[in-house]
mmCIF file of C-alpha atoms in Angstrom:
data_model
loop_
_atom_site.group_PDB
_atom_site.id
_atom_site.type_symbol
_atom_site.label_atom_id
_atom_site.label_comp_id
_atom_site.label_asym_id
_atom_site.label_seq_id
_atom_site.Cartn_x
_atom_site.Cartn_y
_atom_site.Cartn_z
ATOM 1 C CA MET A 1 25.525 13.657 17.138
ATOM 2 C CA PRO A 2 26.754 14.146 13.569
ATOM 3 C CA LEU A 3 24.147 14.613 10.899
ATOM 4 C CA ASN A 4 24.173 12.579 7.685
ATOM 5 C CA ALA A 5 22.631 14.343 4.689
ATOM 6 C CA ASN A 6 23.361 11.224 2.612
ATOM 7 C CA ALA A 7 20.691 9.383 4.612
ATOM 8 C CA VAL A 8 17.886 11.775 3.593
ATOM 9 C CA ARG A 9 15.567 9.979 1.171
ATOM 10 C CA VAL A 10 13.041 11.242 -1.374
ATOM 11 C CA ALA A 11 10.581 8.911 -3.086
ATOM 12 C CA VAL A 12 11.596 10.094 -6.556
ATOM 13 C CA THR A 13 9.813 7.312 -8.428
ATOM 14 C CA GLY A 14 8.416 3.838 -7.993
ATOM 15 C CA ALA A 15 5.643 1.480 -8.947
ATOM 16 C CA GLY A 16 2.709 -0.464 -7.539
ATOM 17 C CA TYR A 17 1.958 -4.140 -8.194
ATOM 18 C CA VAL A 18 -0.895 -6.558 -7.596
ATOM 19 C CA ALA A 19 -1.157 -10.340 -7.790
ATOM 20 C CA ALA A 20 -3.524 -13.127 -6.837
ATOM 21 C CA PRO A 21 -3.611 -14.143 -3.168
ATOM 22 C CA LYS A 22 -0.761 -16.387 -1.996
ATOM 23 C CA SER A 23 1.457 -15.506 -4.962
ATOM 24 C CA THR A 24 5.171 -16.146 -4.536
ATOM 25 C CA LEU A 25 6.628 -13.083 -2.841
ATOM 26 C CA PRO A 26 9.907 -11.360 -3.669
ATOM 27 C CA THR A 27 12.620 -11.795 -1.025
ATOM 28 C CA ASP A 28 14.773 -8.734 -1.631
ATOM 29 C CA SER A 29 14.569 -5.142 -2.818
ATOM 30 C CA THR A 30 15.818 -5.442 -6.380
ATOM 31 C CA SER A 31 15.000 -8.784 -8.009
ATOM 32 C CA GLY A 32 12.186 -8.830 -10.535
ATOM 33 C CA TRP A 33 8.599 -9.224 -9.463
ATOM 34 C CA GLY A 34 7.267 -12.675 -10.309
ATOM 35 C CA ALA A 35 5.132 -13.389 -13.367
ATOM 36 C CA ALA A 36 1.995 -13.346 -11.178
ATOM 37 C CA PHE A 37 2.416 -9.610 -10.476
ATOM 38 C CA THR A 38 0.874 -6.915 -12.695
ATOM 39 C CA ASP A 39 2.127 -3.332 -12.668
ATOM 40 C CA ILE A 40 -0.763 -1.061 -11.626
ATOM 41 C CA GLY A 41 0.488 1.665 -13.980
ATOM 42 C CA TRP A 42 0.797 5.411 -13.532
ATOM 43 C CA ILE A 43 0.242 6.721 -10.006
ATOM 44 C CA SER A 44 -0.465 10.410 -9.369
ATOM 45 C CA ASP A 45 2.333 12.698 -8.225
ATOM 46 C CA ASP A 46 0.962 12.464 -4.674
ATOM 47 C CA GLY A 47 2.789 9.116 -4.501
ATOM 48 C CA ILE A 48 1.889 6.436 -1.972
ATOM 49 C CA THR A 49 0.889 7.170 1.627
ATOM 50 C CA GLU A 50 1.582 4.538 4.270
ATOM 51 C CA SER A 51 -0.484 4.889 7.454
ATOM 52 C CA ASN A 52 -0.180 3.016 10.715
ATOM 53 C CA SER A 53 -2.840 3.568 13.324
ATOM 54 C CA THR A 54 -3.480 2.066 16.720
ATOM 55 C CA ASP A 55 -6.254 2.474 19.217
ATOM 56 C CA ALA A 56 -5.410 2.070 22.864
ATOM 57 C CA THR A 57 -7.594 1.677 25.904
ATOM 58 C CA GLU A 58 -6.407 3.533 28.986
ATOM 59 C CA ILE A 59 -6.496 1.755 32.303
ATOM 60 C CA LYS A 60 -6.777 4.232 35.141
ATOM 61 C CA GLY A 61 -5.879 3.607 38.735
ATOM 62 C CA TRP A 62 -8.453 4.111 41.437
ATOM 63 C CA GLN A 63 -5.968 6.170 43.423
ATOM 64 C CA GLY A 64 -5.869 9.555 41.771
ATOM 65 C CA GLY A 65 -7.295 8.486 38.415
ATOM 66 C CA GLN A 66 -3.877 8.323 36.783
ATOM 67 C CA THR A 67 -3.260 6.280 33.679
ATOM 68 C CA VAL A 68 -1.289 3.213 34.777
ATOM 69 C CA ARG A 69 -1.340 1.270 31.537
ATOM 70 C CA LYS A 70 -2.462 1.421 27.919
ATOM 71 C CA VAL A 71 -3.635 -1.692 26.117
ATOM 72 C CA ILE A 72 -3.620 -1.702 22.317
ATOM 73 C CA SER A 73 -7.164 -2.604 21.334
ATOM 74 C CA SER A 74 -6.701 -2.431 17.542
ATOM 75 C CA SER A 75 -4.125 -1.586 14.899
ATOM 76 C CA GLU A 76 -4.212 -1.095 11.152
ATOM 77 C CA MET A 77 -1.719 -0.526 8.334
ATOM 78 C CA THR A 78 -2.981 1.008 5.090
ATOM 79 C CA PHE A 79 -1.501 2.252 1.819
ATOM 80 C CA GLN A 80 -3.302 4.953 -0.160
ATOM 81 C CA PHE A 81 -2.569 6.089 -3.707
ATOM 82 C CA THR A 82 -4.356 7.392 -6.767
ATOM 83 C CA ALA A 83 -4.018 5.437 -10.008
ATOM 84 C CA ILE A 84 -4.230 7.715 -13.037
ATOM 85 C CA GLU A 85 -3.877 5.043 -15.707
ATOM 86 C CA THR A 86 -7.154 3.462 -16.784
ATOM 87 C CA SER A 87 -6.686 -0.286 -17.316
ATOM 88 C CA LYS A 88 -8.418 -3.589 -16.685
ATOM 89 C CA THR A 89 -6.264 -4.028 -13.555
ATOM 90 C CA VAL A 90 -7.184 -0.629 -12.091
ATOM 91 C CA LEU A 91 -10.886 -0.888 -12.977
ATOM 92 C CA GLU A 92 -11.122 -4.312 -11.301
ATOM 93 C CA LEU A 93 -9.302 -3.042 -8.185
ATOM 94 C CA TYR A 94 -11.577 -0.003 -7.954
ATOM 95 C CA HIS A 95 -14.776 -2.002 -8.580
ATOM 96 C CA LYS A 96 -14.127 -4.932 -6.227
ATOM 97 C CA GLY A 97 -15.568 -8.218 -7.447
ATOM 98 C CA SER A 98 -16.305 -6.884 -10.941
ATOM 99 C CA LYS A 99 -14.504 -8.120 -14.044
ATOM 100 C CA VAL A 100 -13.835 -6.451 -17.389
ATOM 101 C CA ALA A 101 -14.862 -8.671 -20.316
ATOM 102 C CA THR A 102 -13.397 -7.831 -23.734
ATOM 103 C CA VAL A 103 -14.565 -9.376 -26.998
ATOM 104 C CA SER A 104 -13.466 -8.160 -30.452
ATOM 105 C CA GLY A 105 -11.951 -5.006 -28.951
ATOM 106 C CA LYS A 106 -15.124 -3.991 -27.121
ATOM 107 C CA SER A 107 -15.164 -4.095 -23.316
ATOM 108 C CA VAL A 108 -17.911 -4.298 -20.727
ATOM 109 C CA LEU A 109 -17.646 -3.783 -16.976
ATOM 110 C CA ALA A 110 -20.770 -4.946 -15.168
ATOM 111 C CA ILE A 111 -20.297 -3.300 -11.771
ATOM 112 C CA LYS A 112 -21.378 -5.516 -8.900
ATOM 113 C CA ALA A 113 -21.876 -4.710 -5.247
ATOM 114 C CA PRO A 114 -18.403 -4.978 -3.696
ATOM 115 C CA GLY A 115 -17.478 -8.227 -2.032
ATOM 116 C CA PRO A 116 -14.273 -9.646 -0.579
ATOM 117 C CA ASP A 117 -11.335 -9.387 -2.973
ATOM 118 C CA ARG A 118 -8.094 -10.141 -1.151
ATOM 119 C CA ARG A 119 -4.865 -9.989 -3.117
ATOM 120 C CA THR A 120 -1.112 -9.621 -2.771
ATOM 121 C CA PHE A 121 0.281 -6.109 -3.286
ATOM 122 C CA GLY A 122 3.695 -4.538 -3.558
ATOM 123 C CA PHE A 123 5.382 -1.188 -4.017
ATOM 124 C CA ASP A 124 8.838 -0.114 -5.140
ATOM 125 C CA VAL A 125 10.087 3.233 -3.826
ATOM 126 C CA ILE A 126 13.237 4.476 -5.521
ATOM 127 C CA ASP A 127 15.663 7.317 -4.798
ATOM 128 C CA GLY A 128 18.658 7.003 -7.130
ATOM 129 C CA ASP A 129 20.448 3.817 -6.084
ATOM 130 C CA ALA A 130 18.443 3.472 -2.845
ATOM 131 C CA HIS A 131 15.558 1.061 -3.289
ATOM 132 C CA ILE A 132 12.793 0.188 -0.821
ATOM 133 C CA ARG A 133 10.405 -2.633 -1.618
ATOM 134 C CA ILE A 134 7.171 -3.024 0.375
ATOM 135 C CA VAL A 135 5.342 -6.350 0.105
ATOM 136 C CA ILE A 136 1.792 -6.865 1.409
ATOM 137 C CA PRO A 137 1.181 -10.632 1.387
ATOM 138 C CA ASP A 138 -2.534 -10.298 2.209
ATOM 139 C CA GLY A 139 -4.320 -7.058 1.411
ATOM 140 C CA GLU A 140 -7.544 -5.694 0.040
ATOM 141 C CA VAL A 141 -8.872 -2.442 -1.392
ATOM 142 C CA THR A 142 -11.073 -1.252 1.467
ATOM 143 C CA GLU A 143 -11.787 2.334 0.408
ATOM 144 C CA THR A 144 -12.153 4.151 -2.891
ATOM 145 C CA GLY A 145 -12.494 7.836 -3.674
ATOM 146 C CA ASP A 146 -14.817 9.539 -6.098
ATOM 147 C CA ILE A 147 -14.111 9.397 -9.831
ATOM 148 C CA THR A 148 -14.315 12.788 -11.524
ATOM 149 C CA TYR A 149 -14.743 13.020 -15.284
ATOM 150 C CA LYS A 150 -13.417 16.428 -16.289
ATOM 151 C CA SER A 151 -11.776 17.963 -19.362
ATOM 152 C CA ASP A 152 -8.685 19.321 -17.609
ATOM 153 C CA GLU A 153 -7.503 16.416 -15.441
ATOM 154 C CA ALA A 154 -6.857 12.689 -15.620
ATOM 155 C CA VAL A 155 -9.598 10.269 -14.654
ATOM 156 C CA ALA A 156 -8.265 9.088 -11.308
ATOM 157 C CA TYR A 157 -8.966 6.096 -9.075
ATOM 158 C CA GLU A 158 -8.197 6.693 -5.405
ATOM 159 C CA LEU A 159 -7.511 3.376 -3.668
ATOM 160 C CA THR A 160 -6.789 2.492 -0.046
ATOM 161 C CA ILE A 161 -5.345 -0.949 0.634
ATOM 162 C CA THR A 162 -5.599 -2.484 4.088
ATOM 163 C CA ALA A 163 -2.846 -4.954 4.980
ATOM 164 C CA TYR A 164 -4.107 -7.983 6.930
ATOM 165 C CA PRO A 165 -1.942 -9.934 9.396
ATOM 166 C CA GLY A 166 -0.601 -13.355 8.479
ATOM 167 C CA PRO A 167 -0.356 -16.285 10.923
ATOM 168 C CA ASP A 168 2.723 -14.733 12.584
ATOM 169 C CA GLY A 169 1.173 -11.230 12.763
ATOM 170 C CA THR A 170 3.169 -9.782 9.835
ATOM 171 C CA VAL A 171 1.126 -7.281 7.803
ATOM 172 C CA ALA A 172 3.877 -6.080 5.456
ATOM 173 C CA ILE A 173 7.525 -6.741 4.698
ATOM 174 C CA LYS A 174 10.047 -4.062 3.739
ATOM 175 C CA TYR A 175 13.324 -4.777 1.961
ATOM 176 C CA SER A 176 16.047 -2.298 1.107
ATOM 177 C CA ASP A 177 19.520 -2.122 -0.376
ATOM 178 C CA ASP A 178 19.907 1.366 1.120
ATOM 179 C CA PRO A 179 23.111 1.589 3.208
ATOM 180 C CA ALA A 180 21.369 4.091 5.527
ATOM 181 C CA TRP A 181 19.119 1.271 6.796
ATOM 182 C CA GLY A 182 22.076 -0.515 8.352
ATOM 183 C CA SER A 183 23.838 2.485 9.850
ATOM 184 C CA THR A 184 23.366 4.454 13.035
ATOM 185 C CA PRO A 185 24.483 8.023 13.650
ATOM 186 C CA GLU A 186 27.792 8.165 15.498
ATOM 187 C CA GLU A 187 27.907 10.138 18.680
#
């Protein structure tokens, strides 16, 4: 099987976006994000981590106790990243259900106990001319990390987004203009 070094990708740069629930979604990898979407801002050099996990229940046969089947009992897709730009958008994502109020250049964030705060999310992952767009039609920040205030590092907001399934079971959509996506190694 020939190897193809041109199909090796590196997430050189990208961006994260958030919009209100049920916002109009992009339908390709390169068109502009709609007016409803706000750029989350700078993300740490750790990038974005996509995780897919499933739990399966083993069904064992009486004869010999061998596993004869596995049934998926749960699955979850999450995206984790650390925002390093402090903004109204990031503060309201980190403090779910809380809103920043600004009057005459002075802001207040009354932090409330977190409640449901579902939104639409998206990410662009770019390597030169190869572009991957990930769209999460229904997601929510479900975990946050600690905020450290320190003189030698950026104030950072670790966020984990859980993607929820739509009516057809879709939790995320990926688009790409990368030619490697449509090719298979020749034998």
